[in-house]
mmCIF file of N, CA and C in Angstrom:
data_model
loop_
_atom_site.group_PDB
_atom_site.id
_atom_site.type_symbol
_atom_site.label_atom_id
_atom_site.label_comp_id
_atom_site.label_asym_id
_atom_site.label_seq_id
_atom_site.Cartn_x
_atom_site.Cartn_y
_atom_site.Cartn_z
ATOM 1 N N UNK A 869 44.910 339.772 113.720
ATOM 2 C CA UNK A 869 46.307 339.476 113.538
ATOM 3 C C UNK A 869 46.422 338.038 113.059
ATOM 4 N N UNK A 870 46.753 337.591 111.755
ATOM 5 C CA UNK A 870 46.887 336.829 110.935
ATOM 6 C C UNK A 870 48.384 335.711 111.788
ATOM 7 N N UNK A 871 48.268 334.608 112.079
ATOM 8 C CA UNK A 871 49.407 333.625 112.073
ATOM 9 C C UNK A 871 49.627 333.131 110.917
ATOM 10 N N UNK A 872 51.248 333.587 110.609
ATOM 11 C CA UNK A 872 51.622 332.688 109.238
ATOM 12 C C UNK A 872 52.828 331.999 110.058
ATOM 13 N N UNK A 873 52.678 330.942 110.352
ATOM 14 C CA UNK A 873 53.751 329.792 110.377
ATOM 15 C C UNK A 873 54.737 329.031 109.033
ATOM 16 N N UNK A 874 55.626 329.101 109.259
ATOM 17 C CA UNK A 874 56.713 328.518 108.413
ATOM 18 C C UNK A 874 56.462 327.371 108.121
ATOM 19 N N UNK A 875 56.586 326.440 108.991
ATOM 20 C CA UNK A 875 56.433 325.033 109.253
ATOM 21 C C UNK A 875 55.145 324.637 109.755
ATOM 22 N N UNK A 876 54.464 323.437 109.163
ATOM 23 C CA UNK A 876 53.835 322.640 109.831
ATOM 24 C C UNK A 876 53.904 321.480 110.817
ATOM 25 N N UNK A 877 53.194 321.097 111.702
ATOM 26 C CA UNK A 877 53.574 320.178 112.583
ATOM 27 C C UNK A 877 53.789 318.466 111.340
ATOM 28 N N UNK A 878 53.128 318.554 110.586
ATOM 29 C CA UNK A 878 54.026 317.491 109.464
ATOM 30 C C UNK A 878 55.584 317.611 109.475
ATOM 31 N N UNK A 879 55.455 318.377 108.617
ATOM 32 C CA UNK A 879 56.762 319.243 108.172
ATOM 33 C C UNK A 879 57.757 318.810 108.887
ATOM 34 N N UNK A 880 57.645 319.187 110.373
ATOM 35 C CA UNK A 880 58.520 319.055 111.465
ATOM 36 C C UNK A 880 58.766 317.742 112.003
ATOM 37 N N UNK A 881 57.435 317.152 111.744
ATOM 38 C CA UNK A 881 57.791 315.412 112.043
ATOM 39 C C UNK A 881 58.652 314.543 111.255
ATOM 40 N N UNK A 882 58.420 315.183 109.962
ATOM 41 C CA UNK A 882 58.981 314.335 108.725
ATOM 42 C C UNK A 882 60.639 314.452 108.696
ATOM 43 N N UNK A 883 60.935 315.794 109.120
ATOM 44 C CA UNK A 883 62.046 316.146 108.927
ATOM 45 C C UNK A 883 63.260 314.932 109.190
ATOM 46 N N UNK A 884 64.078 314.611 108.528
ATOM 47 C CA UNK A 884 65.377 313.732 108.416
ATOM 48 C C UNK A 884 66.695 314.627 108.114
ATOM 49 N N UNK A 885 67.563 314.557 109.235
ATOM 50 C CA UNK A 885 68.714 314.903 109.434
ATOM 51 C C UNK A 885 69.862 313.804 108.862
ATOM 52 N N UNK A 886 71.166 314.474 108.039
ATOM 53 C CA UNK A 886 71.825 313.062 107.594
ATOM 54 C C UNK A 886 72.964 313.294 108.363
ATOM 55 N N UNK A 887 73.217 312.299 108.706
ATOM 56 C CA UNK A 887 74.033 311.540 109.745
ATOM 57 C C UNK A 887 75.392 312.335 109.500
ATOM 58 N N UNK A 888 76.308 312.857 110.759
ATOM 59 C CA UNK A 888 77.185 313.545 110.761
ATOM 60 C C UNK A 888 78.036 312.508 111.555
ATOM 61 N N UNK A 889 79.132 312.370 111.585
ATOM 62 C CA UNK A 889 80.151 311.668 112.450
ATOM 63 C C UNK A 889 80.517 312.906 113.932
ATOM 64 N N UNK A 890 80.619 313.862 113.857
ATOM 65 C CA UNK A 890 80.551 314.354 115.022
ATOM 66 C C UNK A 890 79.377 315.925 115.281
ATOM 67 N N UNK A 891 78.256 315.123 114.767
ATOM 68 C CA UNK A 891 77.286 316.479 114.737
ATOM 69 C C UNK A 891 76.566 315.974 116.406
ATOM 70 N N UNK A 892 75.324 316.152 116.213
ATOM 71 C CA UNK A 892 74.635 316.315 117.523
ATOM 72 C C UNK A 892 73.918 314.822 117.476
ATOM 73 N N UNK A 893 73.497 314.334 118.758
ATOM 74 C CA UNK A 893 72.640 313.167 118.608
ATOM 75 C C UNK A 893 71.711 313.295 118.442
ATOM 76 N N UNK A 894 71.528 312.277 117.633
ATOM 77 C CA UNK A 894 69.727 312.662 117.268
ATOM 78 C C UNK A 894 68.746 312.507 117.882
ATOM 79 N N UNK A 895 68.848 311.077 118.829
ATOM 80 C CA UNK A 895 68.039 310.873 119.941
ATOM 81 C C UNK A 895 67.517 312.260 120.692
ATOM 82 N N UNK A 896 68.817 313.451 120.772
ATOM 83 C CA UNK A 896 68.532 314.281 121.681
ATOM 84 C C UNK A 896 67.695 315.342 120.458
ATOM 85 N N UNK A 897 67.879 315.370 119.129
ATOM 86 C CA UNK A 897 67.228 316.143 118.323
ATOM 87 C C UNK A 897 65.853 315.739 118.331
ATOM 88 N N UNK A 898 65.712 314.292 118.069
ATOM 89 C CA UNK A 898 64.730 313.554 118.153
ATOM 90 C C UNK A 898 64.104 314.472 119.205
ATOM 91 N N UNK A 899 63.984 314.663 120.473
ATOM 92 C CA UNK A 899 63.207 314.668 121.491
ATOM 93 C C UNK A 899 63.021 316.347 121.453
ATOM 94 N N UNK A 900 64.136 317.182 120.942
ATOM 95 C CA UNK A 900 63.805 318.635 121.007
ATOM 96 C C UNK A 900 62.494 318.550 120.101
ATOM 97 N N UNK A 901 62.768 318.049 118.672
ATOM 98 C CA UNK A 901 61.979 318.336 117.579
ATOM 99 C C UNK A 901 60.376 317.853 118.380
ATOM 100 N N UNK A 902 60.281 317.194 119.173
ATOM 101 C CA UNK A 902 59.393 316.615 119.777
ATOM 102 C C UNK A 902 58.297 317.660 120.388
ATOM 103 N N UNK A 903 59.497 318.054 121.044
ATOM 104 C CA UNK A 903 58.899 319.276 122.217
ATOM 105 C C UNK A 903 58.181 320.762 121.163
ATOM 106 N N UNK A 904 58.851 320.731 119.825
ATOM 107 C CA UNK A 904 58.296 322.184 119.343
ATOM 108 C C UNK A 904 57.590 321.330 118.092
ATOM 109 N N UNK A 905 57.098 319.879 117.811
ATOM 110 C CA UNK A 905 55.321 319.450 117.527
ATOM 111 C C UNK A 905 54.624 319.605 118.273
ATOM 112 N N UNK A 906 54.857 319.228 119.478
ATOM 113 C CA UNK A 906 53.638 319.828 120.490
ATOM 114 C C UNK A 906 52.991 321.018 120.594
ATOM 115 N N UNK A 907 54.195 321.891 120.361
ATOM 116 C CA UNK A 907 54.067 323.594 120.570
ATOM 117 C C UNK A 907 53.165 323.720 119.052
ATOM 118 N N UNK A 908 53.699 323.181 118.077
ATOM 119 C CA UNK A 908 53.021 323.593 117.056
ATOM 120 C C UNK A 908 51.622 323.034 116.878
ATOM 121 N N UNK A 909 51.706 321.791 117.272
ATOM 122 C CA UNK A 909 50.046 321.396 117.225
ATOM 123 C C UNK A 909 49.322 321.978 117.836
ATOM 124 N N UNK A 910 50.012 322.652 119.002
ATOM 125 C CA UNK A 910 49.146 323.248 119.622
ATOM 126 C C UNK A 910 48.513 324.262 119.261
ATOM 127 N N UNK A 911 49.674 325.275 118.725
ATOM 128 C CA UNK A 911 49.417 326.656 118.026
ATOM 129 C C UNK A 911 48.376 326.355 116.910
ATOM 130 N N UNK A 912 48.232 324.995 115.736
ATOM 131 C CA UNK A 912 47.578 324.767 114.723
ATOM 132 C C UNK A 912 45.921 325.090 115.318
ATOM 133 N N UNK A 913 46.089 324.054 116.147
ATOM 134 C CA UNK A 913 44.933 324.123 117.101
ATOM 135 C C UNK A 913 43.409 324.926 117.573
ATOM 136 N N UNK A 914 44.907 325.430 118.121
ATOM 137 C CA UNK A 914 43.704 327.101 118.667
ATOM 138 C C UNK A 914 44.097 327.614 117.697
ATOM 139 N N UNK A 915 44.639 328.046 116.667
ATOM 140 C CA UNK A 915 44.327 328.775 115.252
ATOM 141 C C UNK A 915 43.305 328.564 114.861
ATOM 142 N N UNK A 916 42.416 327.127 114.485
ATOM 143 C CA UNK A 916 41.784 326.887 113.682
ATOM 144 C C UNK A 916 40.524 326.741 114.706
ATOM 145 N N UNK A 917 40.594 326.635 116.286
ATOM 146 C CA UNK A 917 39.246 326.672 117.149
ATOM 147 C C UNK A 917 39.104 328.253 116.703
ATOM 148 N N UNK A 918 40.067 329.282 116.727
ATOM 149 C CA UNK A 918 40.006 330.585 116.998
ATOM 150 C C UNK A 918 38.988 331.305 115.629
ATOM 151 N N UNK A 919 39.829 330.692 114.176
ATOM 152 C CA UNK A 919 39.087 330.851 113.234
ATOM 153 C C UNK A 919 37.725 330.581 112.974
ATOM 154 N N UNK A 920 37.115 329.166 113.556
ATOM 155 C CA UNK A 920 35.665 328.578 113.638
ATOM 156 C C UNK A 920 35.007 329.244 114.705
ATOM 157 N N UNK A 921 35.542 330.171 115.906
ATOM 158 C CA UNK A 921 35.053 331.323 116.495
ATOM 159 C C UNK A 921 34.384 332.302 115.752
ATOM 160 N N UNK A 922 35.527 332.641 114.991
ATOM 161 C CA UNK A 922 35.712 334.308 114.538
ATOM 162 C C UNK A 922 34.466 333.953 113.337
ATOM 163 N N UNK A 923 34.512 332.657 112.699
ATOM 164 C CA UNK A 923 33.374 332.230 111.571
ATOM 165 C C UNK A 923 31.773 332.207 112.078
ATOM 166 N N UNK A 924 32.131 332.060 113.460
ATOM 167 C CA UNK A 924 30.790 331.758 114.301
ATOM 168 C C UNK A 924 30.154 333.092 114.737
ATOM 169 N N UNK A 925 30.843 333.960 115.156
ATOM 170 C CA UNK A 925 30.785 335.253 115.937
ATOM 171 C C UNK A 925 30.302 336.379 114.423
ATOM 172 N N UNK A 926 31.142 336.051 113.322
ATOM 173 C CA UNK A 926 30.524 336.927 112.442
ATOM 174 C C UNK A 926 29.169 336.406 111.559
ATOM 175 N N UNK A 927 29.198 335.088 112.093
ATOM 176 C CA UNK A 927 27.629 334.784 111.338
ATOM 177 C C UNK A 927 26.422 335.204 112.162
ATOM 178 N N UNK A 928 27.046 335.271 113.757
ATOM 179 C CA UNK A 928 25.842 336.080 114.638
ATOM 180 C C UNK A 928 25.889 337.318 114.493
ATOM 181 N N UNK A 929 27.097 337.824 113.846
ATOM 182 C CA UNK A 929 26.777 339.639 113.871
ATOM 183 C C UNK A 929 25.846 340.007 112.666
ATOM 184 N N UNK A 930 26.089 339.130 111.587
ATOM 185 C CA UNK A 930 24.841 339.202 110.422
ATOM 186 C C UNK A 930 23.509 338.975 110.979
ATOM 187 N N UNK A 931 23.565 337.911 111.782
ATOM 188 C CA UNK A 931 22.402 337.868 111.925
ATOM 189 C C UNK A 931 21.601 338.500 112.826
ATOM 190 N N UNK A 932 22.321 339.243 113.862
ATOM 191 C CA UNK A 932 21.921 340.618 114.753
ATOM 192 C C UNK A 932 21.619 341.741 113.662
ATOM 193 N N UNK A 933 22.995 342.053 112.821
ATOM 194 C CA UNK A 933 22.504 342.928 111.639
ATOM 195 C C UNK A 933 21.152 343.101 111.238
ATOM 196 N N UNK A 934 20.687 341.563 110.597
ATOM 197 C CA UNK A 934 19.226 341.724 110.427
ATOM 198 C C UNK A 934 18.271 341.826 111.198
ATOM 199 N N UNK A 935 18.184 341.361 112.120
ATOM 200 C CA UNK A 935 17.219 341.479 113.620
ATOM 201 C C UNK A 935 17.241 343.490 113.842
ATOM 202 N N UNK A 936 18.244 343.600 113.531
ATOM 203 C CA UNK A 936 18.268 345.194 113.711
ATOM 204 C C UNK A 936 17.711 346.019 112.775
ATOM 205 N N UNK A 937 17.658 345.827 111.310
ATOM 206 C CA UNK A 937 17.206 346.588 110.665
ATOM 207 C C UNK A 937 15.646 346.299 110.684
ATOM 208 N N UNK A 938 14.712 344.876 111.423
ATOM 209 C CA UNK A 938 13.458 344.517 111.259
ATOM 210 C C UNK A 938 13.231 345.509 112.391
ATOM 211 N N UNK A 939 14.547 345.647 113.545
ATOM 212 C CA UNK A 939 13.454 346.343 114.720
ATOM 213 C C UNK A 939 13.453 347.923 114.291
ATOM 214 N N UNK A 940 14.246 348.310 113.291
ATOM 215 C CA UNK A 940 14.424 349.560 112.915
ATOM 216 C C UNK A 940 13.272 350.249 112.327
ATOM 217 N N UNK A 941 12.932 349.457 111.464
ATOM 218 C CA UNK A 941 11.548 349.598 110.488
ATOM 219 C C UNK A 941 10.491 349.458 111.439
ATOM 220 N N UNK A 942 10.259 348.911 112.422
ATOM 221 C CA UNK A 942 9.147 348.522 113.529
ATOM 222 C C UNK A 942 9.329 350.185 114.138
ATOM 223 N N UNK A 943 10.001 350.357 113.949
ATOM 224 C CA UNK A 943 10.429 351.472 115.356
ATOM 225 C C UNK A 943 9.787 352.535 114.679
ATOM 226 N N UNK A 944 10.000 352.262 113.314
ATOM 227 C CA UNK A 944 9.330 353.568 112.672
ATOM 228 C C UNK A 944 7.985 353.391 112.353
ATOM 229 N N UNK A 945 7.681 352.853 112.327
ATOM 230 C CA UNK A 945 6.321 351.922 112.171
ATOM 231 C C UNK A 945 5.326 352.439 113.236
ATOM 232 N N UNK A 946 6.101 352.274 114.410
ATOM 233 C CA UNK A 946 5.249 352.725 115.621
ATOM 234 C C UNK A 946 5.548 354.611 116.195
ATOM 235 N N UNK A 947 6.946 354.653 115.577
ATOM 236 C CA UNK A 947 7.105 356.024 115.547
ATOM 237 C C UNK A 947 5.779 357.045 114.897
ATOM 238 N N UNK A 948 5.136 356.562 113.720
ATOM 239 C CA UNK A 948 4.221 356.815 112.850
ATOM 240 C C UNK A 948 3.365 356.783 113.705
ATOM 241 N N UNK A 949 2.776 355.504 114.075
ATOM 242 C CA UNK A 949 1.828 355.996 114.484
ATOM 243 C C UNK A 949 1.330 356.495 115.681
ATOM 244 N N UNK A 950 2.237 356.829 116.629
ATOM 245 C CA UNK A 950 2.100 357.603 117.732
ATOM 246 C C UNK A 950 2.747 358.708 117.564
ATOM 247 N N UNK A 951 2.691 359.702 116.576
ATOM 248 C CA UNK A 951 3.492 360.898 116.156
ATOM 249 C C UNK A 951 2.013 361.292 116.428
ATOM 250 N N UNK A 952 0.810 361.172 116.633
ATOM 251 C CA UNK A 952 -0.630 362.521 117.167
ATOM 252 C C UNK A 952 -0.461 362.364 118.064
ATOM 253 N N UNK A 953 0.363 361.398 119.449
ATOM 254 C CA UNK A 953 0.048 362.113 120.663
ATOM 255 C C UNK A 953 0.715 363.221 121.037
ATOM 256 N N UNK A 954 0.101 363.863 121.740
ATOM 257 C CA UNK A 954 0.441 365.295 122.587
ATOM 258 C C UNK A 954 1.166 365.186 123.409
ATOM 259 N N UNK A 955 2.010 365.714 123.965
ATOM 260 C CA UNK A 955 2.532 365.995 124.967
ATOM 261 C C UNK A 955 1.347 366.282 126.405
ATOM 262 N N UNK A 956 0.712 366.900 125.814
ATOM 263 C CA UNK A 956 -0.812 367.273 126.924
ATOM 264 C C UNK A 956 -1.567 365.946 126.765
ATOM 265 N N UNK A 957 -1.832 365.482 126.548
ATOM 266 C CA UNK A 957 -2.134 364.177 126.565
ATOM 267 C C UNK A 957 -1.682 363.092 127.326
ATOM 268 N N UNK A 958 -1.878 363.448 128.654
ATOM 269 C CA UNK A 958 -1.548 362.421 129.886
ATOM 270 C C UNK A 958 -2.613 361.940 130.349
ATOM 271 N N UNK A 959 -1.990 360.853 131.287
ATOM 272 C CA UNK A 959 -3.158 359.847 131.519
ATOM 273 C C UNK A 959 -3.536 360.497 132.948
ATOM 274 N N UNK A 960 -5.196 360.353 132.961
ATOM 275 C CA UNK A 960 -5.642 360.949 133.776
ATOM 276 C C UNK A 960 -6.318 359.984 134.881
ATOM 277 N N UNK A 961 -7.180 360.322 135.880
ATOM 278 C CA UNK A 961 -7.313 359.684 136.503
ATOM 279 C C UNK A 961 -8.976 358.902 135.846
ATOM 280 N N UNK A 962 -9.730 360.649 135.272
ATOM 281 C CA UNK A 962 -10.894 360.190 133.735
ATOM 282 C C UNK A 962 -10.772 359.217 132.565
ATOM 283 N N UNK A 963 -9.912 359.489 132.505
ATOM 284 C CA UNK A 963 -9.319 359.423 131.130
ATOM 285 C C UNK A 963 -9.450 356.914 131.588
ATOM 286 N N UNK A 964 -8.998 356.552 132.740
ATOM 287 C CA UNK A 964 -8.745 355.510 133.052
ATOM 288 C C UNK A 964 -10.043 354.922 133.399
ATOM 289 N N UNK A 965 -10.969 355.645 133.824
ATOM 290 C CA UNK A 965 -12.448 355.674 134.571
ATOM 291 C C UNK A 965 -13.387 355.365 132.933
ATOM 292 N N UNK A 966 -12.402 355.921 132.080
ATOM 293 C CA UNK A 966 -13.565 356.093 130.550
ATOM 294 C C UNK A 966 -13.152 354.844 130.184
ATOM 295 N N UNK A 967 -12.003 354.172 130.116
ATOM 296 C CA UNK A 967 -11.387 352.991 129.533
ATOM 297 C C UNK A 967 -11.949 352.326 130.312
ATOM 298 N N UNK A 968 -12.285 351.642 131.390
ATOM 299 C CA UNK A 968 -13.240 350.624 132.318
ATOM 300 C C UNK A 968 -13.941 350.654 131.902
ATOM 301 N N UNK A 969 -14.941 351.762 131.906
ATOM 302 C CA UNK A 969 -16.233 351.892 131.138
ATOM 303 C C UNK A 969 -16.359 351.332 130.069
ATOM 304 N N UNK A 970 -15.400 351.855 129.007
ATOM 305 C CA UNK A 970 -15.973 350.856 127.524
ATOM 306 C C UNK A 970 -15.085 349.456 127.935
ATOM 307 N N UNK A 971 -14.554 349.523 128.304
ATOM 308 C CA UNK A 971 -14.318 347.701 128.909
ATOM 309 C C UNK A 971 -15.566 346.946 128.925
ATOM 310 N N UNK A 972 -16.012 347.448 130.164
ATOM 311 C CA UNK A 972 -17.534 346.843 130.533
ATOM 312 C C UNK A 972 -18.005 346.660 129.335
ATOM 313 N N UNK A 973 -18.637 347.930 128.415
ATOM 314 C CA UNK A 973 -19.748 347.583 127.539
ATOM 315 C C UNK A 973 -19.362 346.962 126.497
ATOM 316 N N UNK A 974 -17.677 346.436 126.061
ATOM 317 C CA UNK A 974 -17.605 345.715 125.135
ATOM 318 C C UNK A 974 -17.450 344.104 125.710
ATOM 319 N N UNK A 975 -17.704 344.173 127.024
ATOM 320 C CA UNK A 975 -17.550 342.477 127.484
ATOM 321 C C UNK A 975 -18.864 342.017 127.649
ATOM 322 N N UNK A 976 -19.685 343.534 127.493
ATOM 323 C CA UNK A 976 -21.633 342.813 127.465
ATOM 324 C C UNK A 976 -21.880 342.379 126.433
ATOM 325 N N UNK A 977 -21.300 343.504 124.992
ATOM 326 C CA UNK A 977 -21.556 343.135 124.007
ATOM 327 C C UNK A 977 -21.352 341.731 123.447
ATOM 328 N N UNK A 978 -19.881 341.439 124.152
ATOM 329 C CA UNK A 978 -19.347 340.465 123.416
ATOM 330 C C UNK A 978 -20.131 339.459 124.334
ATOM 331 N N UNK A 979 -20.436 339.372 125.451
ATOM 332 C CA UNK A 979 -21.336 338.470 126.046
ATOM 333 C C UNK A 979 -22.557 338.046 125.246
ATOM 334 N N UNK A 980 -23.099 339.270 125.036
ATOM 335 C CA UNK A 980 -24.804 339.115 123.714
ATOM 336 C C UNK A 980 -24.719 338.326 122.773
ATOM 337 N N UNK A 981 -23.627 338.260 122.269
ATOM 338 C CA UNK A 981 -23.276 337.511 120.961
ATOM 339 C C UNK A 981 -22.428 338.292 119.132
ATOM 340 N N UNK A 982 -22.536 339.817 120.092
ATOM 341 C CA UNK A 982 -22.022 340.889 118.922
ATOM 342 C C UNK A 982 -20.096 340.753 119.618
ATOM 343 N N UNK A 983 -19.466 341.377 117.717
ATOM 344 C CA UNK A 983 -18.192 341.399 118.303
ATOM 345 C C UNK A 983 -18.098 343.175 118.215
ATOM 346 N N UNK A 984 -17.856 343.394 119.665
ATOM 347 C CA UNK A 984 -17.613 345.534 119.499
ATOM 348 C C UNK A 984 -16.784 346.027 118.093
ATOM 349 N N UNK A 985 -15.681 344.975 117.781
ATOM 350 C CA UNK A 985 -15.173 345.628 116.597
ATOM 351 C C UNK A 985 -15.566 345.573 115.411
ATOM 352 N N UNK A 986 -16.627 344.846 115.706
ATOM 353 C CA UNK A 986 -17.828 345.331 113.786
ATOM 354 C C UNK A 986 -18.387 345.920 114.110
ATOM 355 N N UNK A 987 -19.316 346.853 115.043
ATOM 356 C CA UNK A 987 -19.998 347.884 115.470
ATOM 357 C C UNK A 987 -19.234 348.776 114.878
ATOM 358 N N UNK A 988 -20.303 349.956 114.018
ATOM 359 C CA UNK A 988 -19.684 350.771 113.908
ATOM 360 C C UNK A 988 -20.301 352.091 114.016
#
């Protein structure tokens, strides 16, 4: 929802009334006009904090935007390559007993001076 104001708090300061012989005092105009610069500076105000929000908030939604489409492509990325596991393919209590195992023999290897992942 867009604020369009009429007047600016200039506008309203500048303003000059010409002298009436039985109009209103000005002193007392003086001091109304007073009371609705305030109101308006105020309104200028948070308009323009509100706008450097709304400027701020949509430069983080771009930039979530992109963070989203990198994790999107990742997602498929890994979607790929875990599309061969099975459903039957749970972790067993073997299955954890075999992974220790080559643990061990790749921390001898790598102890010896070989790296297990050039073995082939």
């Amino acid at each position: 929802m867009a604020v369009k104001l009429t007047l600016s708090s200039k506008e309203i300061l500048e303003k000059v009334f010409p002298g009436a012989p039985r109009g209103y005092d000005p002193y007392q105009v003086d001091e109304f006009l007073d009371l609705i610069l305030r109101d308006y500076t105020e309104i200028e105000s948070n308009f323009l904090m509100k706008k450097e929000e709304i400027d701020a908030l949509n430069a983080k939604v771009e930039s979530l935007k992109k963070d989203n489409q990198k994790l999107e492509i990742e997602l498929g990325k890994y979607k790929e390559r875990f599309s061969n596991i099975k459903a039957s393919d749970e972790v067993t209590s073997d299955n954890i007993n075999l992974i220790k195992q080559i643990n061990k023999y790749e921390t001898f290897l790598f102890k010896m001076g070989y790296d297990p992942k050039s073995i082939k």
